């Protein structure tokens, strides 16, 4: 098995991860990713996770490759295109550690230490997060409309209301 890789620009190499990482292919994928880490070429690698299923073994591979890259002075960013992939990375608390982005352009910015911050325009943040949803569903915004056994404790509380 060989991972597809290409240059995004003069400082970024993109490695596409199409396969689900499991017990059988974990070491092969890790060796392939480590082999693709440049020693003196581009200073950044972007791992483009194209599979919607991100297993714990895949998280381990990404963290070990990140450690190897750090020793070589190479930065790593991860593109999580699928919502389930982003949820797994978020639940594992790896968004900042792995510099998770939603697109190749966002990963390039993350590797440079940039990203849409508090001062960024709404359009810049929308380009980085095309599928962003509201943090609270509409039912939680209308206290009189909520139903269920935990209604009183699960609604957000605002001072003065």
mmCIF file with all atom_site columns, C-alpha atoms in Angstrom:
data_model
loop_
_atom_site.group_PDB
_atom_site.id
_atom_site.type_symbol
_atom_site.label_atom_id
_atom_site.label_alt_id
_atom_site.label_comp_id
_atom_site.label_asym_id
_atom_site.label_entity_id
_atom_site.label_seq_id
_atom_site.pdbx_PDB_ins_code
_atom_site.Cartn_x
_atom_site.Cartn_y
_atom_site.Cartn_z
_atom_site.occupancy
_atom_site.B_iso_or_equiv
_atom_site.pdbx_formal_charge
_atom_site.auth_seq_id
_atom_site.auth_comp_id
_atom_site.auth_asym_id
_atom_site.auth_atom_id
_atom_site.pdbx_PDB_model_num
ATOM 1   C CA . UNK A 1 1   ? 0.000   0.000  0.000  1.00 0.00 ? 1   UNK A CA 1
ATOM 2   C CA . UNK A 1 2   ? 1.219   3.469  -0.739 1.00 0.00 ? 2   UNK A CA 1
ATOM 3   C CA . UNK A 1 3   ? -0.330  6.748  0.314  1.00 0.00 ? 3   UNK A CA 1
ATOM 4   C CA . UNK A 1 4   ? -0.946  9.350  -2.350 1.00 0.00 ? 4   UNK A CA 1
ATOM 5   C CA . UNK A 1 5   ? 1.071   12.502 -1.726 1.00 0.00 ? 5   UNK A CA 1
ATOM 6   C CA . UNK A 1 6   ? 1.601   15.720 -3.652 1.00 0.00 ? 6   UNK A CA 1
ATOM 7   C CA . UNK A 1 7   ? 2.888   19.260 -3.160 1.00 0.00 ? 7   UNK A CA 1
ATOM 8   C CA . UNK A 1 8   ? 0.270   21.865 -2.399 1.00 0.00 ? 8   UNK A CA 1
ATOM 9   C CA . UNK A 1 9   ? 2.840   24.650 -2.738 1.00 0.00 ? 9   UNK A CA 1
ATOM 10  C CA . UNK A 1 10  ? 6.543   25.134 -2.073 1.00 0.00 ? 10  UNK A CA 1
ATOM 11  C CA . UNK A 1 11  ? 6.172   24.647 1.695  1.00 0.00 ? 11  UNK A CA 1
ATOM 12  C CA . UNK A 1 12  ? 3.360   22.063 2.015  1.00 0.00 ? 12  UNK A CA 1
ATOM 13  C CA . UNK A 1 13  ? 3.162   18.360 1.200  1.00 0.00 ? 13  UNK A CA 1
ATOM 14  C CA . UNK A 1 14  ? -0.322  16.807 1.273  1.00 0.00 ? 14  UNK A CA 1
ATOM 15  C CA . UNK A 1 15  ? -0.746  13.130 2.152  1.00 0.00 ? 15  UNK A CA 1
ATOM 16  C CA . UNK A 1 16  ? -4.165  11.591 1.486  1.00 0.00 ? 16  UNK A CA 1
ATOM 17  C CA . UNK A 1 17  ? -5.416  8.968  3.933  1.00 0.00 ? 17  UNK A CA 1
ATOM 18  C CA . UNK A 1 18  ? -8.200  7.006  2.210  1.00 0.00 ? 18  UNK A CA 1
ATOM 19  C CA . UNK A 1 19  ? -8.177  3.808  4.230  1.00 0.00 ? 19  UNK A CA 1
ATOM 20  C CA . UNK A 1 20  ? -9.607  3.035  7.640  1.00 0.00 ? 20  UNK A CA 1
ATOM 21  C CA . UNK A 1 21  ? -6.662  2.419  9.975  1.00 0.00 ? 21  UNK A CA 1
ATOM 22  C CA . UNK A 1 22  ? -7.006  -0.927 11.738 1.00 0.00 ? 22  UNK A CA 1
ATOM 23  C CA . UNK A 1 23  ? -4.787  -3.569 13.314 1.00 0.00 ? 23  UNK A CA 1
ATOM 24  C CA . UNK A 1 24  ? -3.735  -4.996 9.938  1.00 0.00 ? 24  UNK A CA 1
ATOM 25  C CA . UNK A 1 25  ? -2.537  -1.799 8.277  1.00 0.00 ? 25  UNK A CA 1
ATOM 26  C CA . UNK A 1 26  ? -1.613  0.444  11.227 1.00 0.00 ? 26  UNK A CA 1
ATOM 27  C CA . UNK A 1 27  ? 2.161   -0.105 11.095 1.00 0.00 ? 27  UNK A CA 1
ATOM 28  C CA . UNK A 1 28  ? 2.266   0.155  7.298  1.00 0.00 ? 28  UNK A CA 1
ATOM 29  C CA . UNK A 1 29  ? 0.423   3.494  7.295  1.00 0.00 ? 29  UNK A CA 1
ATOM 30  C CA . UNK A 1 30  ? 2.601   4.845  10.108 1.00 0.00 ? 30  UNK A CA 1
ATOM 31  C CA . UNK A 1 31  ? 5.796   3.846  8.275  1.00 0.00 ? 31  UNK A CA 1
ATOM 32  C CA . UNK A 1 32  ? 4.517   5.376  5.047  1.00 0.00 ? 32  UNK A CA 1
ATOM 33  C CA . UNK A 1 33  ? 3.578   8.654  6.759  1.00 0.00 ? 33  UNK A CA 1
ATOM 34  C CA . UNK A 1 34  ? 6.933   8.782  8.554  1.00 0.00 ? 34  UNK A CA 1
ATOM 35  C CA . UNK A 1 35  ? 8.749   8.105  5.276  1.00 0.00 ? 35  UNK A CA 1
ATOM 36  C CA . UNK A 1 36  ? 6.941   11.031 3.664  1.00 0.00 ? 36  UNK A CA 1
ATOM 37  C CA . UNK A 1 37  ? 8.066   13.453 6.364  1.00 0.00 ? 37  UNK A CA 1
ATOM 38  C CA . UNK A 1 38  ? 10.599  15.665 4.675  1.00 0.00 ? 38  UNK A CA 1
ATOM 39  C CA . UNK A 1 39  ? 13.992  16.080 6.267  1.00 0.00 ? 39  UNK A CA 1
ATOM 40  C CA . UNK A 1 40  ? 15.055  19.193 4.389  1.00 0.00 ? 40  UNK A CA 1
ATOM 41  C CA . UNK A 1 41  ? 12.299  20.047 1.897  1.00 0.00 ? 41  UNK A CA 1
ATOM 42  C CA . UNK A 1 42  ? 8.925   21.571 2.706  1.00 0.00 ? 42  UNK A CA 1
ATOM 43  C CA . UNK A 1 43  ? 8.452   22.469 6.337  1.00 0.00 ? 43  UNK A CA 1
ATOM 44  C CA . UNK A 1 44  ? 4.835   21.355 6.635  1.00 0.00 ? 44  UNK A CA 1
ATOM 45  C CA . UNK A 1 45  ? 2.812   18.213 6.034  1.00 0.00 ? 45  UNK A CA 1
ATOM 46  C CA . UNK A 1 46  ? -0.962  18.135 5.720  1.00 0.00 ? 46  UNK A CA 1
ATOM 47  C CA . UNK A 1 47  ? -2.663  14.786 6.326  1.00 0.00 ? 47  UNK A CA 1
ATOM 48  C CA . UNK A 1 48  ? -5.935  14.852 4.390  1.00 0.00 ? 48  UNK A CA 1
ATOM 49  C CA . UNK A 1 49  ? -8.230  12.336 6.118  1.00 0.00 ? 49  UNK A CA 1
ATOM 50  C CA . UNK A 1 50  ? -10.687 11.296 3.415  1.00 0.00 ? 50  UNK A CA 1
ATOM 51  C CA . UNK A 1 51  ? -12.261 8.385  5.281  1.00 0.00 ? 51  UNK A CA 1
ATOM 52  C CA . UNK A 1 52  ? -15.292 9.158  7.443  1.00 0.00 ? 52  UNK A CA 1
ATOM 53  C CA . UNK A 1 53  ? -14.255 6.529  10.010 1.00 0.00 ? 53  UNK A CA 1
ATOM 54  C CA . UNK A 1 54  ? -11.404 7.653  12.251 1.00 0.00 ? 54  UNK A CA 1
ATOM 55  C CA . UNK A 1 55  ? -10.458 4.808  14.583 1.00 0.00 ? 55  UNK A CA 1
ATOM 56  C CA . UNK A 1 56  ? -8.469  4.992  17.835 1.00 0.00 ? 56  UNK A CA 1
ATOM 57  C CA . UNK A 1 57  ? -5.599  3.337  15.953 1.00 0.00 ? 57  UNK A CA 1
ATOM 58  C CA . UNK A 1 58  ? -5.680  6.185  13.420 1.00 0.00 ? 58  UNK A CA 1
ATOM 59  C CA . UNK A 1 59  ? -5.496  8.713  16.255 1.00 0.00 ? 59  UNK A CA 1
ATOM 60  C CA . UNK A 1 60  ? -2.468  6.878  17.633 1.00 0.00 ? 60  UNK A CA 1
ATOM 61  C CA . UNK A 1 61  ? -0.776  6.888  14.226 1.00 0.00 ? 61  UNK A CA 1
ATOM 62  C CA . UNK A 1 62  ? -1.426  10.612 13.765 1.00 0.00 ? 62  UNK A CA 1
ATOM 63  C CA . UNK A 1 63  ? -0.036  11.420 17.223 1.00 0.00 ? 63  UNK A CA 1
ATOM 64  C CA . UNK A 1 64  ? 3.088   9.283  16.746 1.00 0.00 ? 64  UNK A CA 1
ATOM 65  C CA . UNK A 1 65  ? 3.735   10.799 13.302 1.00 0.00 ? 65  UNK A CA 1
ATOM 66  C CA . UNK A 1 66  ? 3.254   14.254 14.800 1.00 0.00 ? 66  UNK A CA 1
ATOM 67  C CA . UNK A 1 67  ? 5.899   13.445 17.420 1.00 0.00 ? 67  UNK A CA 1
ATOM 68  C CA . UNK A 1 68  ? 8.338   12.262 14.744 1.00 0.00 ? 68  UNK A CA 1
ATOM 69  C CA . UNK A 1 69  ? 7.635   15.375 12.683 1.00 0.00 ? 69  UNK A CA 1
ATOM 70  C CA . UNK A 1 70  ? 8.206   17.628 15.673 1.00 0.00 ? 70  UNK A CA 1
ATOM 71  C CA . UNK A 1 71  ? 11.662  16.100 16.161 1.00 0.00 ? 71  UNK A CA 1
ATOM 72  C CA . UNK A 1 72  ? 12.514  16.951 12.542 1.00 0.00 ? 72  UNK A CA 1
ATOM 73  C CA . UNK A 1 73  ? 11.163  20.490 12.784 1.00 0.00 ? 73  UNK A CA 1
ATOM 74  C CA . UNK A 1 74  ? 8.206   19.757 10.504 1.00 0.00 ? 74  UNK A CA 1
ATOM 75  C CA . UNK A 1 75  ? 4.709   20.922 11.393 1.00 0.00 ? 75  UNK A CA 1
ATOM 76  C CA . UNK A 1 76  ? 1.658   18.714 10.843 1.00 0.00 ? 76  UNK A CA 1
ATOM 77  C CA . UNK A 1 77  ? -1.949  19.692 10.184 1.00 0.00 ? 77  UNK A CA 1
ATOM 78  C CA . UNK A 1 78  ? -4.937  17.413 9.634  1.00 0.00 ? 78  UNK A CA 1
ATOM 79  C CA . UNK A 1 79  ? -7.820  18.072 7.257  1.00 0.00 ? 79  UNK A CA 1
ATOM 80  C CA . UNK A 1 80  ? -11.038 16.495 8.524  1.00 0.00 ? 80  UNK A CA 1
ATOM 81  C CA . UNK A 1 81  ? -13.565 16.711 5.713  1.00 0.00 ? 81  UNK A CA 1
ATOM 82  C CA . UNK A 1 82  ? -16.266 14.510 7.250  1.00 0.00 ? 82  UNK A CA 1
ATOM 83  C CA . UNK A 1 83  ? -18.370 15.607 10.202 1.00 0.00 ? 83  UNK A CA 1
ATOM 84  C CA . UNK A 1 84  ? -17.865 12.282 11.995 1.00 0.00 ? 84  UNK A CA 1
ATOM 85  C CA . UNK A 1 85  ? -14.095 12.657 11.678 1.00 0.00 ? 85  UNK A CA 1
ATOM 86  C CA . UNK A 1 86  ? -14.263 16.153 13.149 1.00 0.00 ? 86  UNK A CA 1
ATOM 87  C CA . UNK A 1 87  ? -16.438 14.884 16.004 1.00 0.00 ? 87  UNK A CA 1
ATOM 88  C CA . UNK A 1 88  ? -13.950 12.128 16.876 1.00 0.00 ? 88  UNK A CA 1
ATOM 89  C CA . UNK A 1 89  ? -11.020 14.561 16.855 1.00 0.00 ? 89  UNK A CA 1
ATOM 90  C CA . UNK A 1 90  ? -12.967 17.030 18.963 1.00 0.00 ? 90  UNK A CA 1
ATOM 91  C CA . UNK A 1 91  ? -14.095 14.384 21.464 1.00 0.00 ? 91  UNK A CA 1
ATOM 92  C CA . UNK A 1 92  ? -10.489 13.222 21.812 1.00 0.00 ? 92  UNK A CA 1
ATOM 93  C CA . UNK A 1 93  ? -9.401  16.825 22.441 1.00 0.00 ? 93  UNK A CA 1
ATOM 94  C CA . UNK A 1 94  ? -6.962  16.800 19.524 1.00 0.00 ? 94  UNK A CA 1
ATOM 95  C CA . UNK A 1 95  ? -8.155  19.820 17.536 1.00 0.00 ? 95  UNK A CA 1
ATOM 96  C CA . UNK A 1 96  ? -5.264  22.031 18.607 1.00 0.00 ? 96  UNK A CA 1
ATOM 97  C CA . UNK A 1 97  ? -2.642  19.313 18.963 1.00 0.00 ? 97  UNK A CA 1
ATOM 98  C CA . UNK A 1 98  ? -3.158  18.077 15.402 1.00 0.00 ? 98  UNK A CA 1
ATOM 99  C CA . UNK A 1 99  ? -4.093  21.515 14.008 1.00 0.00 ? 99  UNK A CA 1
ATOM 100 C CA . UNK A 1 100 ? -7.383  20.279 12.605 1.00 0.00 ? 100 UNK A CA 1
ATOM 101 C CA . UNK A 1 101 ? -8.870  22.209 9.692  1.00 0.00 ? 101 UNK A CA 1
ATOM 102 C CA . UNK A 1 102 ? -11.883 21.721 7.432  1.00 0.00 ? 102 UNK A CA 1
ATOM 103 C CA . UNK A 1 103 ? -10.082 22.349 4.147  1.00 0.00 ? 103 UNK A CA 1
ATOM 104 C CA . UNK A 1 104 ? -6.623  22.297 2.599  1.00 0.00 ? 104 UNK A CA 1
ATOM 105 C CA . UNK A 1 105 ? -6.574  26.087 2.611  1.00 0.00 ? 105 UNK A CA 1
ATOM 106 C CA . UNK A 1 106 ? -7.403  26.134 6.322  1.00 0.00 ? 106 UNK A CA 1
ATOM 107 C CA . UNK A 1 107 ? -4.694  23.551 7.048  1.00 0.00 ? 107 UNK A CA 1
ATOM 108 C CA . UNK A 1 108 ? -2.160  25.711 5.245  1.00 0.00 ? 108 UNK A CA 1
ATOM 109 C CA . UNK A 1 109 ? -3.126  28.611 7.467  1.00 0.00 ? 109 UNK A CA 1
ATOM 110 C CA . UNK A 1 110 ? -2.948  26.428 10.590 1.00 0.00 ? 110 UNK A CA 1
ATOM 111 C CA . UNK A 1 111 ? 0.583   25.346 9.694  1.00 0.00 ? 111 UNK A CA 1
ATOM 112 C CA . UNK A 1 112 ? 1.603   28.971 9.396  1.00 0.00 ? 112 UNK A CA 1
ATOM 113 C CA . UNK A 1 113 ? 0.126   29.657 12.817 1.00 0.00 ? 113 UNK A CA 1
ATOM 114 C CA . UNK A 1 114 ? -2.814  31.537 11.370 1.00 0.00 ? 114 UNK A CA 1
ATOM 115 C CA . UNK A 1 115 ? -6.490  30.887 11.408 1.00 0.00 ? 115 UNK A CA 1
ATOM 116 C CA . UNK A 1 116 ? -9.725  32.770 11.639 1.00 0.00 ? 116 UNK A CA 1
ATOM 117 C CA . UNK A 1 117 ? -9.696  34.295 15.096 1.00 0.00 ? 117 UNK A CA 1
ATOM 118 C CA . UNK A 1 118 ? -12.047 36.548 17.003 1.00 0.00 ? 118 UNK A CA 1
ATOM 119 C CA . UNK A 1 119 ? -11.213 39.521 14.781 1.00 0.00 ? 119 UNK A CA 1
ATOM 120 C CA . UNK A 1 120 ? -11.740 37.675 11.514 1.00 0.00 ? 120 UNK A CA 1
ATOM 121 C CA . UNK A 1 121 ? -14.662 38.561 9.329  1.00 0.00 ? 121 UNK A CA 1
ATOM 122 C CA . UNK A 1 122 ? -17.722 36.366 9.332  1.00 0.00 ? 122 UNK A CA 1
ATOM 123 C CA . UNK A 1 123 ? -17.023 35.437 5.697  1.00 0.00 ? 123 UNK A CA 1
ATOM 124 C CA . UNK A 1 124 ? -13.480 34.239 6.569  1.00 0.00 ? 124 UNK A CA 1
ATOM 125 C CA . UNK A 1 125 ? -14.828 32.038 9.347  1.00 0.00 ? 125 UNK A CA 1
ATOM 126 C CA . UNK A 1 126 ? -17.560 30.700 7.047  1.00 0.00 ? 126 UNK A CA 1
ATOM 127 C CA . UNK A 1 127 ? -14.953 29.703 4.454  1.00 0.00 ? 127 UNK A CA 1
ATOM 128 C CA . UNK A 1 128 ? -13.038 27.804 7.134  1.00 0.00 ? 128 UNK A CA 1
ATOM 129 C CA . UNK A 1 129 ? -16.148 26.118 8.585  1.00 0.00 ? 129 UNK A CA 1
ATOM 130 C CA . UNK A 1 130 ? -18.623 25.581 5.779  1.00 0.00 ? 130 UNK A CA 1
ATOM 131 C CA . UNK A 1 131 ? -20.902 23.231 7.737  1.00 0.00 ? 131 UNK A CA 1
ATOM 132 C CA . UNK A 1 132 ? -20.984 25.064 11.036 1.00 0.00 ? 132 UNK A CA 1
ATOM 133 C CA . UNK A 1 133 ? -24.143 24.543 13.038 1.00 0.00 ? 133 UNK A CA 1
ATOM 134 C CA . UNK A 1 134 ? -25.636 26.448 15.929 1.00 0.00 ? 134 UNK A CA 1
ATOM 135 C CA . UNK A 1 135 ? -24.291 25.338 19.276 1.00 0.00 ? 135 UNK A CA 1
ATOM 136 C CA . UNK A 1 136 ? -27.803 25.137 20.763 1.00 0.00 ? 136 UNK A CA 1
ATOM 137 C CA . UNK A 1 137 ? -30.836 23.835 18.922 1.00 0.00 ? 137 UNK A CA 1
ATOM 138 C CA . UNK A 1 138 ? -33.758 26.195 18.470 1.00 0.00 ? 138 UNK A CA 1
ATOM 139 C CA . UNK A 1 139 ? -35.760 24.464 21.197 1.00 0.00 ? 139 UNK A CA 1
ATOM 140 C CA . UNK A 1 140 ? -33.151 25.459 23.782 1.00 0.00 ? 140 UNK A CA 1
ATOM 141 C CA . UNK A 1 141 ? -33.492 29.105 22.779 1.00 0.00 ? 141 UNK A CA 1
ATOM 142 C CA . UNK A 1 142 ? -37.188 29.144 23.680 1.00 0.00 ? 142 UNK A CA 1
ATOM 143 C CA . UNK A 1 143 ? -37.517 28.177 27.367 1.00 0.00 ? 143 UNK A CA 1
ATOM 144 C CA . UNK A 1 144 ? -41.296 27.892 27.211 1.00 0.00 ? 144 UNK A CA 1
ATOM 145 C CA . UNK A 1 145 ? -41.148 25.328 24.385 1.00 0.00 ? 145 UNK A CA 1
ATOM 146 C CA . UNK A 1 146 ? -38.669 22.810 25.870 1.00 0.00 ? 146 UNK A CA 1
ATOM 147 C CA . UNK A 1 147 ? -39.924 19.382 26.853 1.00 0.00 ? 147 UNK A CA 1
ATOM 148 C CA . UNK A 1 148 ? -38.420 16.343 28.565 1.00 0.00 ? 148 UNK A CA 1
ATOM 149 C CA . UNK A 1 149 ? -37.459 15.085 32.005 1.00 0.00 ? 149 UNK A CA 1
ATOM 150 C CA . UNK A 1 150 ? -34.305 17.230 32.271 1.00 0.00 ? 150 UNK A CA 1
ATOM 151 C CA . UNK A 1 151 ? -35.718 20.434 30.835 1.00 0.00 ? 151 UNK A CA 1
ATOM 152 C CA . UNK A 1 152 ? -35.084 22.566 33.909 1.00 0.00 ? 152 UNK A CA 1
ATOM 153 C CA . UNK A 1 153 ? -31.420 21.562 34.169 1.00 0.00 ? 153 UNK A CA 1
ATOM 154 C CA . UNK A 1 154 ? -30.403 21.285 30.529 1.00 0.00 ? 154 UNK A CA 1
ATOM 155 C CA . UNK A 1 155 ? -31.371 24.740 29.257 1.00 0.00 ? 155 UNK A CA 1
ATOM 156 C CA . UNK A 1 156 ? -28.770 27.509 29.151 1.00 0.00 ? 156 UNK A CA 1
ATOM 157 C CA . UNK A 1 157 ? -29.289 30.098 31.842 1.00 0.00 ? 157 UNK A CA 1
ATOM 158 C CA . UNK A 1 158 ? -28.885 33.796 31.143 1.00 0.00 ? 158 UNK A CA 1
ATOM 159 C CA . UNK A 1 159 ? -28.545 36.389 33.904 1.00 0.00 ? 159 UNK A CA 1
ATOM 160 C CA . UNK A 1 160 ? -31.716 38.385 34.446 1.00 0.00 ? 160 UNK A CA 1
ATOM 161 C CA . UNK A 1 161 ? -34.018 35.864 32.748 1.00 0.00 ? 161 UNK A CA 1
#
